[in-house]
Amino acid sequence: VALCATCATVLLTLHPSAQLLQKMQYHTKDVSPHASWVPDAAWLQAEKAWLPEGAQASDPQLCVAFGQTLHIMTVGFEQAVENARVKEEWKISLLRRFTWACPIQGVVALNESLLGVFDGSNKISIVQLPCSPEDPKPVPGSESGQLLTAVHVEDVSVWSPAYQTCTSQQGCAEAHSHHSALSVFQGRSRTLYVCGIKDVWALQVGRWGQRVEELVGRDQWSAALGVFLGLHQGVLPPLLDFPQAVSTRQKAVASRATQVIQSYLASKLQQDTAKVQVREMCAVAVHACIEMGLWSVLYKTVFECFKATGHMNVYCNMLEPFIVKGKIPRGQMDSEVLSSILQSYTLPLEEEEQSALQHIRQAAAPRDGDEGNEQTDLPFVDMDHCTHLFPVALRLQQLVLYVDVAQLDLNLAIRLFTQHRLWTALVHVYCALGDYGSPLELLVGECTQLAKRCPSVQKPQEGNVRPNGEGPLLECILVRKLFYFLQRCFELRAFPLDPRDGPGMVHPGPGAISQLLQRIFKPAAGSQRHDSPPTIFLRLLRLSPLGLFNALAALYTSPSASHAVRSEAANRCVLGAAEEPLTLNSLFRTIEGAVANCQRHAASEGNALPVGTQSELLWFVARAVPRAGLDLPPARFMEVAEHLLESQEMPPPPANVSEGARHAQVFGCRSPDEAQQLLIGVLAAQDDLRPEQRNLLIGRSMQRGFFAVASWLHEQCGEYDKALDCRLQDDDLCKSIFEYIISELAEKSHDPVRSQALVEATLQRLRLLVAVDAEHCAVMICTQFTDVADHGGVLERLQGYPQMELQYLETLLVRRQSCHWRSLEEQQAFFDAHVVRYVELLCSLAPTSVLPFVMENETLPLRECLELCRKYVVTDASVHLLERTGDFVGVLELFLSDYAQALEQLHRTFVEATDQNRAPVAKVVKRLMSGAGGSGTMAPDIPLREAKAEARCGERGGSEDPPWWEGLKDAQHCVELLNHAYEMSARNSSIMTEAQLEELWFGVLGRTVQWQERAVMACRQASREAGGSVVPPKRQQGLTAALARLASQAMAGALAYLSLPRSLKWICAEFGSSGLGVWKDPMQSMLSGLNFQQGLLRAARAVAAQDAVKPFALVKRRGSRGVRCSPSSVPLEPGGELRIRLGGLSAAAAVPAAEGQNNGGTV
């Protein structure tokens, strides 16, 4: 029994006596803010009628509702063995948790999954719980909750179904008692009764059975079956008619649906029913059975009904699309139904064949004034060649590829497919049964007959003879299908489709190859001679040498086929009259022997083999030899090599021929790349190649343009110079020559002699390689040659290519990886020998990289490096080197000259607008106008640390806004020069003389202010010429502001390293006559700073003159402690003496009269 109290739900047992089992306390944090929440509980118990026969009812589940949450719990006793005694243990666990939109006032269960919920919105909702698992176990993460949705909602506001009674007891708080207003009659109707204030209301949940009966009564059988389909798939709620568990519900729905289908067909399907209605009924019944998995109903009930009424064809046609689309599992197909489907095709196939022949005759008949239509005079009239005339046969063939062949009537299927020439379906049936020899013989026999009707055979005098002897393969689709079948089987692939494209496809095993080879090389019947050709092999060879040898080559080129031939099962197969076990070598010998026998047989009978037989055999040998590892005899080897060298390139098709003729002209042609790869494979398989053969092949390859073959032959002898020459002559090989060199170096890393030969050959052809791709060539040399080559020799070869030489030296000097050197002494010796050359290359090719390199290396030859920097006018590096030599006169001369040029270039950039500088200057002007220094006058003094931070290139100083010069190289160069001057002064403040510092900073400041005055004068002149009311252009304003920023930064450096009086004196002397007022703000700042410094000096002098130790020494000597007091409350004695009495002691201290007037003092 579950009892719900205000703060808890308790579970009691009444057998054998009343006993408390569980008390579930509600969380206080949930109850306190929602005092109006009322708990309720209901038991969920399955219907006994829904239980399987013989099954016991499971323990009911408890649904506890509190607030907006419903908890579904399993409650019961479990037996446990303890000390050989069976003991029942009480157990309760949470299964699921659901949430509701409003606080729940009451809940009642109509069955195991249907609830009636009365919530705080005065609505009663019928709720269907989601499907639960078959085995009820606690669900991980069930505490998250799932929102329930109502099946039906009834507004009961006017019913007043819930009420509370309030009682008060003496000395107790007020008590609330909630009376549930919901109850369910446990009979079949499951009526829900709602008790209101005045009335009792009854609600009944509709039944699906009644709904189906209504639809059937209105003759809406399709909608009725749609209801069962929705219930089966879980789209519709089961309500009171069906159980909640999926499997049990589907069984119950299937049982009821079966009855409806039987009634539907029995009452509506008659022999004289209209075809349209029959097809509609069949579609409804078949779709319902397939979707609900009613296979016995589909194959028994529905099948028998349509068979008895004579509508079998409708049933078969309706079932086919579901089979092809995979709606019916192959294991659920019925043999009788499939046989009926096949039987239903007998008459349509005959009619279709007659119709096709009649159509061909009518199309070929001559019309008035016409001799006939040659295009419709087809030699073959079947499904393969005239697909559009055989839609029924095509549909049947497609159907067979999707069914389980074992379920078919094989005699009927084989007879039907053979009679109507459905060869693809016939071969598929045989393959599914594991028989690969029978379809081969059938196809070979049929193709032999069809080949006699080919135009190239019947009318050779009209020019239809194919030059390559491949007439049947080109003109007969069945011949192509035959060799396609062989190719797929030899590659161990299903015919005609892969299993992902056709569910009925079956992969052939290694035994398929054995079966086919045994049939192909089976000696002729009754023949006792070993030189008689195999019958099947001879027929295949006459049909198409190209198709036969391509299929046989797959046994060597396909990895799966080669593995199958080497398998143990294949070794039990014997070939030909010699009965050799099957291996790749024995197969090769058998093929060559069979071809020789066919040639002798054809010569004796005077019936020559196709023209391309020998050519295709040599192509086959070229493919098979590398895979089988065969060493050909010299004569045979040279024959194969000469044949490959003489292979013709595909000719360009004429523009005025049809697509079919264009395809026929290039049919069987191989590309030169394929021929070269095959020839290299054949050459690699030979154990010993004589020098005269090699030289002959090299000459023939060069004449034919097979440069890859010639290169490979040279490479095998270590002649990398000639190998590279061959590759440079071929456009395709030339593009990949760098990858070739890198891969060869990696492969020959264990052979230093060959590696050195390849490097030397590469360097000798450096000019040609640079012409191919200079960038790739540089990367290859710098990344590959540094580990294997003689660096001196490489650098000697690279002297004509400075950019490449620079990269090579950078790899060795800057990166300095240990793998490039045998010892540190060797590395240092190379550095000393080539560092000057590296600096020279940097000065000429990358001048901005010279200074970082010079600063990182302290042991450079200063004199040589300084001469190179001056030669190539690398000012920043020259200044740094002069600074390291102590020649500050030269440093100042170079620096001030460079700074003057930088200011001039900055002025030119702002004044002369070009396409390159328009956007950067606009951004810089925008920043200057929005920040300090945009007024056109020199900005106030910037603190030194801010000036230094602003001068650093790329640093933001913690600000999100970019510096004003970002993006403008000329402005950035000026800022970098000022930063360099500041750092140089900091490094050499104790070395440089005062005159040198003044020359540096007065020179920088003077040049900056001079350009600033020019800019201001230009602005005023432009304003006067325009009448005094025109604002100067933004670029001119930006220049003035930029110069003001630079002058402010220069002023900061001057104040840091120069004497302030000397600076003021120099400023007054140099710019005293200036009337532009650009010095007003900085001079005011400097003077105010000087006044502040003077005040600090006076204060420091006054503090230093005072004896700060004397008062403390006096206090220590007297043993007294200082106290804080207020003179206003403790008056001073005459003479400025302050007396304080502490207990029986007294102390006195003299306070100066001047300090006695203060608000307080310390004694």
Short mmCIF file of N, CA, C and O in Angstrom, two decimals, residues 867-904:
data_model
loop_
_atom_site.label_atom_id
_atom_site.label_comp_id
_atom_site.label_asym_id
_atom_site.label_seq_id
_atom_site.Cartn_x
_atom_site.Cartn_y
_atom_site.Cartn_z
N GLU A 867 83.26 46.36 -44.53
CA GLU A 867 83.48 46.77 -45.93
C GLU A 867 82.31 46.33 -46.81
O GLU A 867 81.87 47.08 -47.70
N LEU A 868 81.80 45.11 -46.58
CA LEU A 868 80.67 44.64 -47.38
C LEU A 868 79.42 45.46 -47.11
O LEU A 868 78.66 45.80 -48.04
N CYS A 869 79.19 45.80 -45.84
CA CYS A 869 78.00 46.59 -45.50
C CYS A 869 78.08 47.98 -46.11
O CYS A 869 77.07 48.53 -46.58
N ARG A 870 79.28 48.58 -46.11
CA ARG A 870 79.41 49.89 -46.73
C ARG A 870 79.30 49.80 -48.25
O ARG A 870 78.73 50.68 -48.89
N LYS A 871 79.79 48.71 -48.81
CA LYS A 871 79.73 48.53 -50.26
C LYS A 871 78.29 48.45 -50.74
O LYS A 871 77.93 49.06 -51.76
N TYR A 872 77.47 47.71 -50.01
CA TYR A 872 76.07 47.53 -50.40
C TYR A 872 75.12 48.47 -49.67
O TYR A 872 73.91 48.29 -49.72
N VAL A 873 75.69 49.48 -48.95
CA VAL A 873 74.92 50.53 -48.28
C VAL A 873 73.86 49.89 -47.34
O VAL A 873 72.67 50.20 -47.40
N VAL A 874 74.31 49.01 -46.46
CA VAL A 874 73.45 48.44 -45.41
C VAL A 874 73.75 49.26 -44.16
O VAL A 874 74.65 48.94 -43.37
N THR A 875 73.02 50.35 -43.97
CA THR A 875 73.38 51.35 -42.97
C THR A 875 73.27 50.79 -41.56
O THR A 875 74.16 51.00 -40.72
N ASP A 876 72.15 50.10 -41.22
CA ASP A 876 71.97 49.67 -39.84
C ASP A 876 73.05 48.69 -39.41
O ASP A 876 73.59 48.77 -38.29
N ALA A 877 73.42 47.78 -40.29
CA ALA A 877 74.49 46.84 -39.95
C ALA A 877 75.83 47.56 -39.87
O ALA A 877 76.68 47.24 -39.02
N SER A 878 76.06 48.54 -40.77
CA SER A 878 77.32 49.30 -40.73
C SER A 878 77.43 50.05 -39.42
O SER A 878 78.51 50.09 -38.79
N VAL A 879 76.35 50.66 -38.97
CA VAL A 879 76.37 51.39 -37.70
C VAL A 879 76.69 50.46 -36.55
O VAL A 879 77.48 50.78 -35.65
N HIS A 880 76.08 49.27 -36.57
CA HIS A 880 76.33 48.32 -35.49
C HIS A 880 77.78 47.87 -35.48
O HIS A 880 78.41 47.77 -34.41
N LEU A 881 78.34 47.61 -36.66
CA LEU A 881 79.74 47.17 -36.72
C LEU A 881 80.69 48.30 -36.30
O LEU A 881 81.69 48.06 -35.61
N LEU A 882 80.42 49.52 -36.73
CA LEU A 882 81.26 50.65 -36.30
C LEU A 882 81.18 50.84 -34.79
O LEU A 882 82.18 51.19 -34.13
N GLU A 883 80.00 50.62 -34.25
CA GLU A 883 79.83 50.74 -32.79
C GLU A 883 80.67 49.70 -32.08
O GLU A 883 81.29 49.98 -31.04
N ARG A 884 80.72 48.48 -32.62
CA ARG A 884 81.52 47.43 -32.00
C ARG A 884 83.02 47.73 -32.12
O ARG A 884 83.81 47.31 -31.26
N THR A 885 83.43 48.47 -33.15
CA THR A 885 84.85 48.86 -33.27
C THR A 885 85.19 50.10 -32.46
O THR A 885 86.37 50.46 -32.35
N GLY A 886 84.19 50.80 -31.94
CA GLY A 886 84.41 52.02 -31.17
C GLY A 886 84.54 53.26 -32.00
O GLY A 886 84.89 54.33 -31.46
N ASP A 887 84.27 53.22 -33.26
CA ASP A 887 84.37 54.38 -34.15
C ASP A 887 83.03 55.10 -34.13
O ASP A 887 82.22 54.99 -35.04
N PHE A 888 82.79 55.88 -33.08
CA PHE A 888 81.52 56.58 -32.96
C PHE A 888 81.42 57.77 -33.91
O PHE A 888 80.30 58.21 -34.21
N VAL A 889 82.54 58.28 -34.39
CA VAL A 889 82.48 59.36 -35.38
C VAL A 889 81.84 58.83 -36.66
O VAL A 889 80.94 59.45 -37.25
N GLY A 890 82.31 57.67 -37.09
CA GLY A 890 81.70 57.07 -38.28
C GLY A 890 80.25 56.64 -38.04
O GLY A 890 79.41 56.71 -38.93
N VAL A 891 79.99 56.19 -36.79
CA VAL A 891 78.61 55.78 -36.47
C VAL A 891 77.67 56.96 -36.61
O VAL A 891 76.60 56.86 -37.24
N LEU A 892 78.05 58.10 -36.03
CA LEU A 892 77.18 59.27 -36.07
C LEU A 892 77.02 59.78 -37.50
O LEU A 892 75.93 60.21 -37.89
N GLU A 893 78.08 59.72 -38.26
CA GLU A 893 77.99 60.19 -39.64
C GLU A 893 76.99 59.35 -40.44
O GLU A 893 76.12 59.87 -41.13
N LEU A 894 77.12 58.03 -40.33
CA LEU A 894 76.20 57.15 -41.06
C LEU A 894 74.77 57.27 -40.55
O LEU A 894 73.81 57.32 -41.33
N PHE A 895 74.64 57.30 -39.22
CA PHE A 895 73.30 57.31 -38.65
C PHE A 895 72.55 58.58 -39.02
O PHE A 895 71.37 58.53 -39.44
N LEU A 896 73.18 59.74 -38.84
CA LEU A 896 72.49 61.00 -39.14
C LEU A 896 72.19 61.12 -40.63
O LEU A 896 71.14 61.67 -41.02
N SER A 897 73.08 60.62 -41.46
CA SER A 897 72.81 60.64 -42.90
C SER A 897 71.60 59.76 -43.24
O SER A 897 70.73 60.15 -44.02
N ASP A 898 71.57 58.58 -42.62
CA ASP A 898 70.44 57.67 -42.89
C ASP A 898 69.14 58.26 -42.36
O ASP A 898 68.08 58.14 -43.00
N TYR A 899 69.20 58.92 -41.20
CA TYR A 899 67.99 59.51 -40.63
C TYR A 899 67.48 60.66 -41.49
O TYR A 899 66.27 60.83 -41.69
N ALA A 900 68.41 61.45 -42.03
CA ALA A 900 68.00 62.55 -42.91
C ALA A 900 67.32 62.02 -44.16
O ALA A 900 66.29 62.55 -44.62
N GLN A 901 67.87 60.95 -44.72
CA GLN A 901 67.24 60.36 -45.90
C GLN A 901 65.87 59.77 -45.56
O GLN A 901 64.93 59.84 -46.37
N ALA A 902 65.75 59.18 -44.37
CA ALA A 902 64.46 58.61 -43.96
C ALA A 902 63.40 59.70 -43.83
O ALA A 902 62.24 59.52 -44.23
N LEU A 903 63.77 60.87 -43.25
CA LEU A 903 62.81 61.97 -43.12
C LEU A 903 62.41 62.51 -44.49
O LEU A 903 61.23 62.83 -44.73
N GLU A 904 63.38 62.58 -45.39
CA GLU A 904 63.06 63.06 -46.73
C GLU A 904 62.10 62.10 -47.44
O GLU A 904 61.15 62.53 -48.10
#
